[in-house]
Short mmCIF file of C-alpha atoms in Angstrom, two decimals:
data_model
loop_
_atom_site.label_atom_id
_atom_site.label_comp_id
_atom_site.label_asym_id
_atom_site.label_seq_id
_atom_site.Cartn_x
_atom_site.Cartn_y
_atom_site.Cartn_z
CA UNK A 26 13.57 0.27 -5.61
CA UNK A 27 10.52 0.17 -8.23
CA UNK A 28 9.79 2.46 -10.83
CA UNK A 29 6.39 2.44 -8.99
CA UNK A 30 3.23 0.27 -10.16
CA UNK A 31 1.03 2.79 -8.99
CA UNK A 32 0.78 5.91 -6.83
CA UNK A 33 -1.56 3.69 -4.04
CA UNK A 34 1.67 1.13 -4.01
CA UNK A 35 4.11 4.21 -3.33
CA UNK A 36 1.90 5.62 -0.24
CA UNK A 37 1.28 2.22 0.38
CA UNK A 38 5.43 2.29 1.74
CA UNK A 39 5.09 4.94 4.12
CA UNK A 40 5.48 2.22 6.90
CA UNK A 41 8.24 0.50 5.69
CA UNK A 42 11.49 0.99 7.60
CA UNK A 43 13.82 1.76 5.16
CA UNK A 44 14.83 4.24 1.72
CA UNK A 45 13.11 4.26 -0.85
CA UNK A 46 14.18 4.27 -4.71
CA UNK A 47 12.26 5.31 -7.61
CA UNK A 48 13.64 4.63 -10.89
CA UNK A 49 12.48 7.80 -12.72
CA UNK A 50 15.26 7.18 -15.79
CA UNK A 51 13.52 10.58 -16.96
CA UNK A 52 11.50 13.33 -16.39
CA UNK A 53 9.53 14.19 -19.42
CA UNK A 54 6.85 11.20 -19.76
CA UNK A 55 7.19 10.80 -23.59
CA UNK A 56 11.04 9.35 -22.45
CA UNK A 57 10.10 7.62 -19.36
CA UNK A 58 7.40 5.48 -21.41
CA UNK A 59 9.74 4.73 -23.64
CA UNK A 60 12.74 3.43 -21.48
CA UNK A 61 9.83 2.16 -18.82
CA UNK A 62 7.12 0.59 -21.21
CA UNK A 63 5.22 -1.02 -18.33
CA UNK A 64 4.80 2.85 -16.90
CA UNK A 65 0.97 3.40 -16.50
CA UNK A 66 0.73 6.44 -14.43
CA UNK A 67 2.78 10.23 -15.31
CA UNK A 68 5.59 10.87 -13.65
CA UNK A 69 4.02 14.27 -11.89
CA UNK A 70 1.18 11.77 -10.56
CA UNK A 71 3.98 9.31 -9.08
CA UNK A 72 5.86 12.56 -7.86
CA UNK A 73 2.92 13.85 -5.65
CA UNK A 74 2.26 9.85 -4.03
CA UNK A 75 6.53 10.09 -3.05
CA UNK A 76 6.39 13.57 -1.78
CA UNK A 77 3.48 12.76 0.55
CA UNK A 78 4.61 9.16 1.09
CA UNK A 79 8.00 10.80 2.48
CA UNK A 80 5.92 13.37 4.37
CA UNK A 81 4.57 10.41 6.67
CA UNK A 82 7.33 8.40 7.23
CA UNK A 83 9.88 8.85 10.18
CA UNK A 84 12.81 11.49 9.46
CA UNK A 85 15.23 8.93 9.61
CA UNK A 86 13.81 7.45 6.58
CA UNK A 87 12.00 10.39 4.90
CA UNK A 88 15.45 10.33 2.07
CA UNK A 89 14.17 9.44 -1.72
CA UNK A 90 16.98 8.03 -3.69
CA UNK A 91 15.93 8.38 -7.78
CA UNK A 92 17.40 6.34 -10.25
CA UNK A 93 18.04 7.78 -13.57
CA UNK A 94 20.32 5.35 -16.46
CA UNK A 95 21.67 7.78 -19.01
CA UNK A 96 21.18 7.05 -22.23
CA UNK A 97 23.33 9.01 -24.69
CA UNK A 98 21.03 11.15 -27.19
CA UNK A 99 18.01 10.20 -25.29
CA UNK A 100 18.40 11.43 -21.88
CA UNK A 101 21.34 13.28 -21.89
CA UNK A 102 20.33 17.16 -23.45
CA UNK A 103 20.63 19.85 -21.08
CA UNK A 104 16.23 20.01 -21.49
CA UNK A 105 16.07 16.79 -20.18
CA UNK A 106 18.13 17.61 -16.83
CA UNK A 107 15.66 20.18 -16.82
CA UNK A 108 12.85 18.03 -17.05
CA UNK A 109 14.26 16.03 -14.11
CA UNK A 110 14.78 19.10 -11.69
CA UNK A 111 11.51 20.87 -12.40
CA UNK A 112 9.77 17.11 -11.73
CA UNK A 113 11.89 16.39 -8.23
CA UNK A 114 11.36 20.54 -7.01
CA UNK A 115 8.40 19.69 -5.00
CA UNK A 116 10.79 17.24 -2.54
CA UNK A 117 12.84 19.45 0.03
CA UNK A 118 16.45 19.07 -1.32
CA UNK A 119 17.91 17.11 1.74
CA UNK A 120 15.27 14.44 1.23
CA UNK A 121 16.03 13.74 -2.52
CA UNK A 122 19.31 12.04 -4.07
CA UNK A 123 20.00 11.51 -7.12
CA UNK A 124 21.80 8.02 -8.67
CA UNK A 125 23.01 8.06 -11.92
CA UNK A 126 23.20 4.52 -13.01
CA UNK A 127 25.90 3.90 -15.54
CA UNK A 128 24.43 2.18 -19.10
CA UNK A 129 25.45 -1.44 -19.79
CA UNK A 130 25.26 -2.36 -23.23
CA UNK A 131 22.64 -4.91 -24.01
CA UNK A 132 23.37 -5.81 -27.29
CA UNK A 133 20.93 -5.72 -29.48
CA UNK A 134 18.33 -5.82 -27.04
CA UNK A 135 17.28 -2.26 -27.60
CA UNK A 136 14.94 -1.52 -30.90
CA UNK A 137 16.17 -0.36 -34.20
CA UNK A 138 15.30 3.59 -33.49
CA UNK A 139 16.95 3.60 -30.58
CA UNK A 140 20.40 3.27 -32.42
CA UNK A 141 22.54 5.32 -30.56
CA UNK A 142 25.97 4.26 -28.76
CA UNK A 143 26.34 4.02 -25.00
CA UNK A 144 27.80 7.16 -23.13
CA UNK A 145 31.55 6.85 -22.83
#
């Protein structure tokens, strides 16, 4: 699983034999920086390296699993489900599951703005 460094790194798995994971956590970039702070490269740009990275690898392990953790009032609204299925429409639906990771409270871990509570 990586929330992938780099789209060279993700085509740079094509040989690998076994899934992949990408821990999107979102799919507006704005959100995904935010939950993902070490993100350097758009989602859409990470996107395209997956979708051809799955292209070359053997149909037994051409399956993309992406990660999302829900984060109530951040990632939760209906546009940001949207967000999420207009960024993953490129992969062939067979090839693409979707893990929602439950939130674990970190305590105060998490900066003053974010102040909301954990999903229930």
């Amino acid at each position: 699983s990586t929330v992938a460094p780099s789209p060279q790194h993700v085509l740079q798995l094509s040989d690998l034999p076994c899934r992949l994971a990408w821990s999107i956590h979102a799919g507006k970039d704005s959100v995904r920086k935010q939950l993902v702070p070490s993100a350097r490269y758009t989602a859409e740009q990470l996107r395209d390296a997956f979708v051809e990275c799955i292209q070359r690898r053997p149909a037994r392990y051409q399956q993309l699993i992406c990660e999302i953790v829900l984060l109530d009032g951040i990632n939760t609204a209906p546009e940001d489900a949207a967000a999420v299925a207009d960024l993953l429409s490129p992969f062939e639906r067979d090839l693409i599951l979707i893990n929602l990771i439950p939130y674990n409270d970190i305590g105060d871990l998490l900066p003053e703005n974010y102040g909301r509570k954990p999903p229930v």
